[in-house]
mmCIF file of N, CA and C in Angstrom:
data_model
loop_
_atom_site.group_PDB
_atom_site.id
_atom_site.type_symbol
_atom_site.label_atom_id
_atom_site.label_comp_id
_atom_site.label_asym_id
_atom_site.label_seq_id
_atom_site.Cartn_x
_atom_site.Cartn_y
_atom_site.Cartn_z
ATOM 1 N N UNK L 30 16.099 -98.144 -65.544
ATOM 2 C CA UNK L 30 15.115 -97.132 -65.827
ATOM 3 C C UNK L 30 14.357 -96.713 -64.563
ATOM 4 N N UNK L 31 13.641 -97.903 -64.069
ATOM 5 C CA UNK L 31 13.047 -97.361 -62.518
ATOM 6 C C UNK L 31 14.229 -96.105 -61.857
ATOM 7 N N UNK L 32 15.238 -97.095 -61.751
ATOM 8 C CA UNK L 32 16.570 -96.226 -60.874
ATOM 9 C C UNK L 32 16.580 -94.169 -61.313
ATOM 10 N N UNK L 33 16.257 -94.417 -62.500
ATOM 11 C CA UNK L 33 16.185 -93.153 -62.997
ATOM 12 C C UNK L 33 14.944 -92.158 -62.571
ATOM 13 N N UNK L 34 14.338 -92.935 -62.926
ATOM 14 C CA UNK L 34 12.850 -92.074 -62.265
ATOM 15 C C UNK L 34 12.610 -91.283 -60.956
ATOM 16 N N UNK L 35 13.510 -92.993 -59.984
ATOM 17 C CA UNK L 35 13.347 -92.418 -58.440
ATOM 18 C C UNK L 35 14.192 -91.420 -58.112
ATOM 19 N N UNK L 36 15.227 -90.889 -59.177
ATOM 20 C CA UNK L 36 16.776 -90.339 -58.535
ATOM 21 C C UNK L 36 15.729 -88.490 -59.054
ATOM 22 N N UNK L 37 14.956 -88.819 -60.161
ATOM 23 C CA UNK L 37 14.677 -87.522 -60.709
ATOM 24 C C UNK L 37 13.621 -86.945 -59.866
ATOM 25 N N UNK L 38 12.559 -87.723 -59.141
ATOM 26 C CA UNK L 38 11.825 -87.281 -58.175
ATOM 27 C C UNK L 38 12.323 -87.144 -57.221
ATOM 28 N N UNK L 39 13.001 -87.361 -56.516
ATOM 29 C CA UNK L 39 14.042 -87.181 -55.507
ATOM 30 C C UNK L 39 14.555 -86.054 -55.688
ATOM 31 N N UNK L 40 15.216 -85.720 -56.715
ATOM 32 C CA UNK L 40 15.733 -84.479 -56.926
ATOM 33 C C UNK L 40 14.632 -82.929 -56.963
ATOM 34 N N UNK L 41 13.299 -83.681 -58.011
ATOM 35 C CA UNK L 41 12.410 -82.709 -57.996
ATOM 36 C C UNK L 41 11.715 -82.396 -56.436
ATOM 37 N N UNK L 42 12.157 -83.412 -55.517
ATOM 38 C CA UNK L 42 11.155 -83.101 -53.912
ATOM 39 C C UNK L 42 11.805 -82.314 -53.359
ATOM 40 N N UNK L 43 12.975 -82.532 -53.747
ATOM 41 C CA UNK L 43 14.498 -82.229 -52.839
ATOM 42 C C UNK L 43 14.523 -80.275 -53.082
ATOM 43 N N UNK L 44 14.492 -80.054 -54.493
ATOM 44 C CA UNK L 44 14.073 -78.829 -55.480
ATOM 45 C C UNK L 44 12.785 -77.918 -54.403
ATOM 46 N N UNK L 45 11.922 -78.547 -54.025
ATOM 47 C CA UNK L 45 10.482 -77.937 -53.728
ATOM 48 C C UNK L 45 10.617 -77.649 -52.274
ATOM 49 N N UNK L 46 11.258 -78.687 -51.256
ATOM 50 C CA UNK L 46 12.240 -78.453 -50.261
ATOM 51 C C UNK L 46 12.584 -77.505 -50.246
ATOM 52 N N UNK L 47 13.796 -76.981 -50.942
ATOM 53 C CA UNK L 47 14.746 -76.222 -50.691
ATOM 54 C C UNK L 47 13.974 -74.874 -51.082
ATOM 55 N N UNK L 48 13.039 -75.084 -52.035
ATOM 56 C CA UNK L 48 11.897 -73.375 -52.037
ATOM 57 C C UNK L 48 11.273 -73.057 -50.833
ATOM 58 N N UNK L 49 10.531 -74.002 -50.633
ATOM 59 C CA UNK L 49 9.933 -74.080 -49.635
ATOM 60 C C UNK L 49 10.609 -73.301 -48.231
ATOM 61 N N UNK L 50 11.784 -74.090 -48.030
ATOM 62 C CA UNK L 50 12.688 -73.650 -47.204
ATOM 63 C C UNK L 50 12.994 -72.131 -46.759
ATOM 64 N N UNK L 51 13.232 -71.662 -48.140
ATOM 65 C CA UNK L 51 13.509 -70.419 -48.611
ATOM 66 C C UNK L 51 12.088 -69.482 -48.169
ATOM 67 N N UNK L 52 11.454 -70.018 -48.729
ATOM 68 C CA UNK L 52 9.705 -68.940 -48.844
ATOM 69 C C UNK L 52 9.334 -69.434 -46.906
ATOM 70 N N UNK L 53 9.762 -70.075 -46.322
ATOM 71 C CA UNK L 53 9.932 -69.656 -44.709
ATOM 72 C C UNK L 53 10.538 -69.203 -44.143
ATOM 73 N N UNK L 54 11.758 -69.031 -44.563
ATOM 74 C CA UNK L 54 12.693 -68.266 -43.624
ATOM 75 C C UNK L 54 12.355 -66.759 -44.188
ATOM 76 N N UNK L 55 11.845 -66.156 -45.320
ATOM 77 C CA UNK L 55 11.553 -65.566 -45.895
ATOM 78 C C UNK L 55 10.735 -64.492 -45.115
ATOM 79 N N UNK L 56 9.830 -65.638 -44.652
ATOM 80 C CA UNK L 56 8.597 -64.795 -44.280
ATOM 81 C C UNK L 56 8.340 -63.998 -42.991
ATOM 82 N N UNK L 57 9.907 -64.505 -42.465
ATOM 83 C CA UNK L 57 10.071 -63.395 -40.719
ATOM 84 C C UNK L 57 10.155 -62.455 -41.241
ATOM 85 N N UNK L 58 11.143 -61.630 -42.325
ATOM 86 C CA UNK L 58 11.701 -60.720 -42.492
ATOM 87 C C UNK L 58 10.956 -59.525 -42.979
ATOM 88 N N UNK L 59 11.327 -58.390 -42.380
ATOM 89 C CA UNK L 59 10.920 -56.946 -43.177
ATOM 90 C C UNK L 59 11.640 -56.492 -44.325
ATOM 91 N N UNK L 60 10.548 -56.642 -45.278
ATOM 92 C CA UNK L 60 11.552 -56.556 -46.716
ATOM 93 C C UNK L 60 11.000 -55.002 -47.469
ATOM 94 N N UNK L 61 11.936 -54.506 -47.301
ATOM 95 C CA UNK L 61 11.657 -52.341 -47.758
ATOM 96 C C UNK L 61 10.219 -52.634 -48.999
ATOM 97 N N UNK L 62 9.494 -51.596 -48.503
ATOM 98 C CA UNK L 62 8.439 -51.290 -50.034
ATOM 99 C C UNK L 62 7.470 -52.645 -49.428
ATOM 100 N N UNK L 63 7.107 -53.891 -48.691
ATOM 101 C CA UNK L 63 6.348 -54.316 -48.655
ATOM 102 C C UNK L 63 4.951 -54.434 -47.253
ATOM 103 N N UNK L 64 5.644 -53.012 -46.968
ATOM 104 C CA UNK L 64 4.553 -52.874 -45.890
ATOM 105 C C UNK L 64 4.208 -51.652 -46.083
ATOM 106 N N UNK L 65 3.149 -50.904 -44.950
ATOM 107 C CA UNK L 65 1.969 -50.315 -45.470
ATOM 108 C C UNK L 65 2.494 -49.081 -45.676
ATOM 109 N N UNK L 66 1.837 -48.519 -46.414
ATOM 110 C CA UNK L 66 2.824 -47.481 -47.321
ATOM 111 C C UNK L 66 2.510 -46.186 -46.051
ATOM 112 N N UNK L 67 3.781 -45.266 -46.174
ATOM 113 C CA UNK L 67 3.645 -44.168 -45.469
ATOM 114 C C UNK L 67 2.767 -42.715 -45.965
ATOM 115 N N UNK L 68 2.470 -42.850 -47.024
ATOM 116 C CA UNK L 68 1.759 -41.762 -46.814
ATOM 117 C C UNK L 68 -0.132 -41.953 -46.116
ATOM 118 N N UNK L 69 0.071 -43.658 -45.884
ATOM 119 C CA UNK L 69 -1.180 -44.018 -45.858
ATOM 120 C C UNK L 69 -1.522 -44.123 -44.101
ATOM 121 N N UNK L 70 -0.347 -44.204 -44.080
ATOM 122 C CA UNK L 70 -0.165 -43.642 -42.016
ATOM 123 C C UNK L 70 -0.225 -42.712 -41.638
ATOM 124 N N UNK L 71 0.175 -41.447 -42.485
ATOM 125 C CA UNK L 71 0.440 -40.165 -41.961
ATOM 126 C C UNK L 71 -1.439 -39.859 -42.544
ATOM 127 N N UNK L 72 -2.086 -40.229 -43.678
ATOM 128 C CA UNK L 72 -3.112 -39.737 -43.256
ATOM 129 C C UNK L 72 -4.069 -40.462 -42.048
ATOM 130 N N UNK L 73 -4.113 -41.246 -41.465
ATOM 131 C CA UNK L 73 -4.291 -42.033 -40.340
ATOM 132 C C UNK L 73 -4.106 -41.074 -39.590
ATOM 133 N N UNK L 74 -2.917 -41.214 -38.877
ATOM 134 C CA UNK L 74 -2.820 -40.023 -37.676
ATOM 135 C C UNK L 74 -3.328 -38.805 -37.962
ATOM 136 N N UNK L 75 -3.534 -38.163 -39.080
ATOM 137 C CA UNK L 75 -3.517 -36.800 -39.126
ATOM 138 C C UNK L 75 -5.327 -36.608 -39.260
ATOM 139 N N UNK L 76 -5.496 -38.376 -39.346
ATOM 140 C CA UNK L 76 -7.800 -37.917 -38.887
ATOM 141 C C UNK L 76 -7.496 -38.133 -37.877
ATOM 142 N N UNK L 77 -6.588 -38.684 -37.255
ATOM 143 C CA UNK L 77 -7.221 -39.248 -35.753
ATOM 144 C C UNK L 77 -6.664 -37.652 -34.752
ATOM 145 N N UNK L 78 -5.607 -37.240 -34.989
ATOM 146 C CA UNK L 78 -5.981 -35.894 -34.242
ATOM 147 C C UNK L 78 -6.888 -34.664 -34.979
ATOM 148 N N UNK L 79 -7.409 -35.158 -36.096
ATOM 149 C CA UNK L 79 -8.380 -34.162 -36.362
ATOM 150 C C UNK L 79 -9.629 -34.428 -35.527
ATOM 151 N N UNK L 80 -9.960 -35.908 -34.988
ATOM 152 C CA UNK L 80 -10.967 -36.227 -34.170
ATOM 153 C C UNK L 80 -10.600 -36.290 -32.590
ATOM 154 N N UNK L 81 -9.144 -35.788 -32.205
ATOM 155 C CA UNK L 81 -8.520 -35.678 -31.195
ATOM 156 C C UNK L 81 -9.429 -33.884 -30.961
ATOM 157 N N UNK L 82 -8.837 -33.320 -31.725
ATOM 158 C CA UNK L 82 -8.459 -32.026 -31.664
ATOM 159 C C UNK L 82 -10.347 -31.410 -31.658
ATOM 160 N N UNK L 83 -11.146 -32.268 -32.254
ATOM 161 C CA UNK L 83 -11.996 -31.673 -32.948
ATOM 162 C C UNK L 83 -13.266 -32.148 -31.256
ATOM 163 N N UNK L 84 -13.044 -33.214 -30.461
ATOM 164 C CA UNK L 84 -13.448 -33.136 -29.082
ATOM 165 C C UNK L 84 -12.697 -32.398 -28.077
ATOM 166 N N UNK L 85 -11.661 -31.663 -28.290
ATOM 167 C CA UNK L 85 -11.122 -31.259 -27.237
ATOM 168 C C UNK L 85 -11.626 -28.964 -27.490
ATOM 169 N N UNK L 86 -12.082 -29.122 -29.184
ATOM 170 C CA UNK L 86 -13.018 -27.914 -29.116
ATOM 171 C C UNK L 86 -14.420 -27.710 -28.946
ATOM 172 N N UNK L 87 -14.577 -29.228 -28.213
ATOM 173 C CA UNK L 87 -16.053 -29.131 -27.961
ATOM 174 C C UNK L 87 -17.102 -29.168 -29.206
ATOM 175 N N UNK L 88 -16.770 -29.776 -30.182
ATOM 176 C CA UNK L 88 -17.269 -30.174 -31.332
ATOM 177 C C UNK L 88 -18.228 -31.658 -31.195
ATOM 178 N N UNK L 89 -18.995 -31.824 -32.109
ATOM 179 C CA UNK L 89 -20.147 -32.746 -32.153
ATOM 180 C C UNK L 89 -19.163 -33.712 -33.288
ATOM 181 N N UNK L 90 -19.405 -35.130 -33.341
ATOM 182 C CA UNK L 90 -18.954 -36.049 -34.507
ATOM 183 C C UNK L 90 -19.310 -35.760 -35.699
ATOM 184 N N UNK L 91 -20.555 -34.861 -35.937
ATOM 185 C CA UNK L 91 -21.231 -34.734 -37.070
ATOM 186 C C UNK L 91 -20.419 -33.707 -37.588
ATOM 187 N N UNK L 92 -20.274 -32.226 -36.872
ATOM 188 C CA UNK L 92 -19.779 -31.480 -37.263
ATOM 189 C C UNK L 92 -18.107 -31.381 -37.327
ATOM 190 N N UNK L 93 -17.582 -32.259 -36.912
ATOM 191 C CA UNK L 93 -15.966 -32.808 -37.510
ATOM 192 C C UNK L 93 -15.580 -33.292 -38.593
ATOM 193 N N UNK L 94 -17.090 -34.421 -38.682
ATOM 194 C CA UNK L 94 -16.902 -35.059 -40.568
ATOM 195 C C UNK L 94 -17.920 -34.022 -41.372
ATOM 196 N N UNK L 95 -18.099 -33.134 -41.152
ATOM 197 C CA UNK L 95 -18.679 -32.431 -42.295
ATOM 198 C C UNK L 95 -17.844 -31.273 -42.327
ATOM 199 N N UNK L 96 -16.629 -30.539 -41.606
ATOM 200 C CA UNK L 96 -15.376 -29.780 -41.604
ATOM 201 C C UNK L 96 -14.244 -30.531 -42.414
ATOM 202 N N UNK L 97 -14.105 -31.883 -42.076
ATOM 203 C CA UNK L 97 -13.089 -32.251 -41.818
ATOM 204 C C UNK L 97 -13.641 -34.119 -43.247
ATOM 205 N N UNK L 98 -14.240 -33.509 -44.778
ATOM 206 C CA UNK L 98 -14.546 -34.441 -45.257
ATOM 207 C C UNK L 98 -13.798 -35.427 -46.166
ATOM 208 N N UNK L 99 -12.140 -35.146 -46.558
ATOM 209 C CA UNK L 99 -11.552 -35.720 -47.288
ATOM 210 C C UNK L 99 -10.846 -36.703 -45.819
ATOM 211 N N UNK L 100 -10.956 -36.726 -44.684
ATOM 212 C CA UNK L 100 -10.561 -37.508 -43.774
ATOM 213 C C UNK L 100 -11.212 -38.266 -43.391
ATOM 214 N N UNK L 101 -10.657 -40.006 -43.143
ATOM 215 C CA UNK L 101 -11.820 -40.845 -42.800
ATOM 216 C C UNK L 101 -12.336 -40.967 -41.792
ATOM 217 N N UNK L 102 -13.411 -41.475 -41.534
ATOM 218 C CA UNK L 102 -14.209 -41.013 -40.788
ATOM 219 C C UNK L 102 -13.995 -42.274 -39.490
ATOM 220 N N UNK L 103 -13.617 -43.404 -39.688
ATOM 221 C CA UNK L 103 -12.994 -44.070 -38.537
ATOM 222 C C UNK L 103 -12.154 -43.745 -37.757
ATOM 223 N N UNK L 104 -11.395 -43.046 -38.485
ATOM 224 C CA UNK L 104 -9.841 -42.287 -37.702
ATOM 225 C C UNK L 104 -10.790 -41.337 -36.882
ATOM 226 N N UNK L 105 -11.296 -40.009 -37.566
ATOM 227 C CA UNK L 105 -11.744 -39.015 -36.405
ATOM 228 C C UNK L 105 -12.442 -39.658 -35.555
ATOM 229 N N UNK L 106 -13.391 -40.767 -35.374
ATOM 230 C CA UNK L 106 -13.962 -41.219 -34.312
ATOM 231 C C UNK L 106 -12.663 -41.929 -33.107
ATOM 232 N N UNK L 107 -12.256 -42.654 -34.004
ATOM 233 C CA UNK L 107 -11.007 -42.963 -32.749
ATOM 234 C C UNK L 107 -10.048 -42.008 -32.564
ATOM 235 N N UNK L 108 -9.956 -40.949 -32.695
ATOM 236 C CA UNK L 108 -9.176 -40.018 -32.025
ATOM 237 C C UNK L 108 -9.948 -39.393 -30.985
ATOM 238 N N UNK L 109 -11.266 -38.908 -31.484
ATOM 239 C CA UNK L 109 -12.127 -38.211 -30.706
ATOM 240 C C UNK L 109 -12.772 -39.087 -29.951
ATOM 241 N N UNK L 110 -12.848 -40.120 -29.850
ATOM 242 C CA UNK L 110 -12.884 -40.914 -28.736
ATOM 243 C C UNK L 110 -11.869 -41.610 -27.650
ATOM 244 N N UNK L 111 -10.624 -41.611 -28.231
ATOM 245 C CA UNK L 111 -9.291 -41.343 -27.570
ATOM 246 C C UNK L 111 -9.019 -40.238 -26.630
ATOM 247 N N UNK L 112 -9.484 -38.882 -27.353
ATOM 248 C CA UNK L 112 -9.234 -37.522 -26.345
ATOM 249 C C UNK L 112 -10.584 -37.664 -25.308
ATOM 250 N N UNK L 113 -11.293 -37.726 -25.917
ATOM 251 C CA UNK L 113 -12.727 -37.621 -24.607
ATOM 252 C C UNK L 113 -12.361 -38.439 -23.149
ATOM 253 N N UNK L 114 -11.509 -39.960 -23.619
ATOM 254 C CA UNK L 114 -10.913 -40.798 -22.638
ATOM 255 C C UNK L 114 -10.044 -40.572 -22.141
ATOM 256 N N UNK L 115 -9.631 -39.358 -22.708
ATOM 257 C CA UNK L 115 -8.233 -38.757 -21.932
ATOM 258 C C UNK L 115 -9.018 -37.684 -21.166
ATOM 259 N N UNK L 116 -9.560 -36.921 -21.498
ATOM 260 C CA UNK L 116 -9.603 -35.816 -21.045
ATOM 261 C C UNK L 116 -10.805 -36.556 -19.561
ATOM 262 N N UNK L 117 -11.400 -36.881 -19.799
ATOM 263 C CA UNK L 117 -12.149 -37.596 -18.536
ATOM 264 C C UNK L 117 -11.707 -38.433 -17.623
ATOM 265 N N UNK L 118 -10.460 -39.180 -17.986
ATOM 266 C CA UNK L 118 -9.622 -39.351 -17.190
ATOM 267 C C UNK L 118 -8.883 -38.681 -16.338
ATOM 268 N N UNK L 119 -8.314 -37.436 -16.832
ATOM 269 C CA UNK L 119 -7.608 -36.241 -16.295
ATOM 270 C C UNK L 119 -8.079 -35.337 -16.398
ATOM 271 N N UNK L 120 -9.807 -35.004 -15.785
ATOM 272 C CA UNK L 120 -10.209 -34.084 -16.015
ATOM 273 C C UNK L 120 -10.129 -32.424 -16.288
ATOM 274 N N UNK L 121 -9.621 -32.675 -17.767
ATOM 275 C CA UNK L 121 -9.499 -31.486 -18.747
ATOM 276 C C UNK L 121 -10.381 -30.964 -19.198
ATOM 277 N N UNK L 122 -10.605 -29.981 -19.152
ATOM 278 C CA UNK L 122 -12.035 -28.977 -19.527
ATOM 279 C C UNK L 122 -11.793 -28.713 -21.070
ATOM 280 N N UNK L 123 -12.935 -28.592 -21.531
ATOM 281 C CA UNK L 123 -12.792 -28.487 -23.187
ATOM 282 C C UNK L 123 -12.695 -27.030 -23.544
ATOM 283 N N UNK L 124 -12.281 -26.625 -24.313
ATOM 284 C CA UNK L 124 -12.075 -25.040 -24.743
ATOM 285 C C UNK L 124 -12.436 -24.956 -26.009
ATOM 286 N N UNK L 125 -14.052 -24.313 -25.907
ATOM 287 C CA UNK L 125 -14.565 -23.864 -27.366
ATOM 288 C C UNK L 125 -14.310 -23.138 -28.088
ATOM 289 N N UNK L 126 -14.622 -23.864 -29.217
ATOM 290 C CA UNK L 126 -13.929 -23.145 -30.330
ATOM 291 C C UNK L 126 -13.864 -21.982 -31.341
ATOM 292 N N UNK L 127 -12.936 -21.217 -31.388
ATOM 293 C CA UNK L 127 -13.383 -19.989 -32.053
ATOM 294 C C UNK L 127 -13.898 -19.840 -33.416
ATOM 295 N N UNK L 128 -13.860 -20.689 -33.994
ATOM 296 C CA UNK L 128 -14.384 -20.613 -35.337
ATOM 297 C C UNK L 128 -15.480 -21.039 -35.281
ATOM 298 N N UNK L 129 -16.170 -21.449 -34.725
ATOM 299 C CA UNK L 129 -18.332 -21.818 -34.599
ATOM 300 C C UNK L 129 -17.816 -20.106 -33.829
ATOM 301 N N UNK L 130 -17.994 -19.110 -33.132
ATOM 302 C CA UNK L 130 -18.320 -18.144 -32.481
ATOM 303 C C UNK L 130 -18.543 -17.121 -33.124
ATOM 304 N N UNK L 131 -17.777 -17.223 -34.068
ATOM 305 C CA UNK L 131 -17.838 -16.088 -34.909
ATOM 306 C C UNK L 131 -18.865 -15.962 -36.133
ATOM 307 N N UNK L 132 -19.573 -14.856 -36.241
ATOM 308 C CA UNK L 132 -20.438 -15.090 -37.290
ATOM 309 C C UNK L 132 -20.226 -13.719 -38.201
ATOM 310 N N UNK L 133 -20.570 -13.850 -39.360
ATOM 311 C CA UNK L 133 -20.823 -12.887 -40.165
ATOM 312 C C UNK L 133 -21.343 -11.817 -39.740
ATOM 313 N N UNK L 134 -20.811 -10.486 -39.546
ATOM 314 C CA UNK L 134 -21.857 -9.098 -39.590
ATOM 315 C C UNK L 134 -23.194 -8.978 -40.665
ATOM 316 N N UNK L 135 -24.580 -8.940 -40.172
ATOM 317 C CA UNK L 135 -25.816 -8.961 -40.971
ATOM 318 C C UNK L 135 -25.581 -7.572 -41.729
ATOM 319 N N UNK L 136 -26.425 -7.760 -42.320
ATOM 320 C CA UNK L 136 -26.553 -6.248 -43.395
ATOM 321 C C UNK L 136 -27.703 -5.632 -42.479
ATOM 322 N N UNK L 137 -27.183 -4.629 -42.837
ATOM 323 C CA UNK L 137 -28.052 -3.787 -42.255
ATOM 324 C C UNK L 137 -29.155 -3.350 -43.110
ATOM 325 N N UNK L 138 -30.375 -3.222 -42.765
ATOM 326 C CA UNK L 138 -31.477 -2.809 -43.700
ATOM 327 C C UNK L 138 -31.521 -1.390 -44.283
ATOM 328 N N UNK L 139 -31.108 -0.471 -43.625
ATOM 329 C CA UNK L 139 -30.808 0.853 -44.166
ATOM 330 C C UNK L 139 -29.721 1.376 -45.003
ATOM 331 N N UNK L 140 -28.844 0.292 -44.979
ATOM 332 C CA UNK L 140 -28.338 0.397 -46.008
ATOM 333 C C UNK L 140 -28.639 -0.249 -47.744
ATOM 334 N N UNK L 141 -29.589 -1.307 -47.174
ATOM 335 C CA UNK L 141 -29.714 -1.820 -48.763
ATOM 336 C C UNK L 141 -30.727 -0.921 -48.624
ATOM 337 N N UNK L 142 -31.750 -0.422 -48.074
ATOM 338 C CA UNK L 142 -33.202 0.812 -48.624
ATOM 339 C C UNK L 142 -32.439 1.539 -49.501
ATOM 340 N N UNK L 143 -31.471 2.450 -48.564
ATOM 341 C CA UNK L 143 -30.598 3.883 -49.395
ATOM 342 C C UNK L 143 -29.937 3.030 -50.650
ATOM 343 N N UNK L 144 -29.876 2.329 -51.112
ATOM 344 C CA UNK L 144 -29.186 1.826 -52.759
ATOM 345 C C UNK L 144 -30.603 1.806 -53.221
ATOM 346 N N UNK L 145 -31.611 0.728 -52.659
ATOM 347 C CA UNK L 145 -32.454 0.526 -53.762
ATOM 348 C C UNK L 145 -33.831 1.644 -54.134
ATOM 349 N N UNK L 146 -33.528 2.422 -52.696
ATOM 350 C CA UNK L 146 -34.286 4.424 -53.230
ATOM 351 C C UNK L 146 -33.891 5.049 -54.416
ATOM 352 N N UNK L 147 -32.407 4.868 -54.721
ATOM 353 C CA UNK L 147 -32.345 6.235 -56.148
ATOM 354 C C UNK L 147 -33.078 5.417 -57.638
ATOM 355 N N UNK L 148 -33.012 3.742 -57.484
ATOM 356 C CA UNK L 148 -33.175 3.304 -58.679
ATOM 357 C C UNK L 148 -34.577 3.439 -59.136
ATOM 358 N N UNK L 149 -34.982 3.343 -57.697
ATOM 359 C CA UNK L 149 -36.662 3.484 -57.899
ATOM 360 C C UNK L 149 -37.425 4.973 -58.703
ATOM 361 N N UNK L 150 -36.673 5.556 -57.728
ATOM 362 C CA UNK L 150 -37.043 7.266 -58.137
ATOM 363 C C UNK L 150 -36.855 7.181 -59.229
ATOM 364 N N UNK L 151 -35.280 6.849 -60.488
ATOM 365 C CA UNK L 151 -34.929 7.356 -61.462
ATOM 366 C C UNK L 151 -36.229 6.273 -62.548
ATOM 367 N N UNK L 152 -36.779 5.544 -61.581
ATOM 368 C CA UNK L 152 -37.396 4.648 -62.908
ATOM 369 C C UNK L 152 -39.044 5.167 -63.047
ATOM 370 N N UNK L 153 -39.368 5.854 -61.827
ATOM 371 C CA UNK L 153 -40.416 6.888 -61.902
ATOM 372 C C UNK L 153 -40.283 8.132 -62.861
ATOM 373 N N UNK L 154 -39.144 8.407 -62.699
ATOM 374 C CA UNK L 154 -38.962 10.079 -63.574
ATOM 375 C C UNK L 154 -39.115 9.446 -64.981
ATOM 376 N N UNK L 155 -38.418 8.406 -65.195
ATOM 377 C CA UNK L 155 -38.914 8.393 -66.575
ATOM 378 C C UNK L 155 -39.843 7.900 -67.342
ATOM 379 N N UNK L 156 -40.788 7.285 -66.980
ATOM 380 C CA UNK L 156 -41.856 6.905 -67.698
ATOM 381 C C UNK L 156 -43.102 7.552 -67.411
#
């Protein structure tokens, strides 16, 4: 009976071994689907040259994450702190950007007077 016991633990160590074994050699390998998913890289790169792109138009950090708000906000800092280190390294001049330059045409005041003159008049004539 002893004899039995020791042959079955033996077998059960021998069993945990050979998993064991397995779940190390295991663990060098690149196994498809268990690393970091790709669409979760491509949005990665695609803040970090939004914070690339967004110092090289001479943009403020503030005004990149408030353009640029479904992107995280670690990425645009390390991009835009990536390009600033580039560009000061190889001193590259920044080229501002056309979209802050442009502003809306104001209304002109003579034109809203001349609309809101006939309504006035017609609300005199009648009462």
């Amino acid at each position: 009976m002893p004899q039995r016991r020791r042959s079955r633990r033996i077998a059960a160590l021998a069993r945990w071994a050979l998993v064991g074994a397995g779940l190390l050699s295991l663990a060098g390998c690149d196994i498809p689907g268990l690393g970091p998913d790709p669409r979760e890289l491509a949005r990665s790169a695609e803040a970090q040259a939004i914070g690339g792109a967004c110092r090289f138009a001479m943009r403020g950090l503030e005004d990149c994450y408030t353009l640029n708000p479904k992107a995280a906000k670690a990425q645009i800092f390390a991009g835009w702190k990536e390009m600033d280190q580039y560009m000061r390294e190889n001193k590259v001049e920044a080229v501002p950007s056309v979209l802050t330059q442009t502003r809306k045409p104001a209304a002109r005041s003579d034109e809203a007077d001349e609309d809101e003159a006939p309504a006035r008049s017609g609300a005199r004539s009648r009462g």
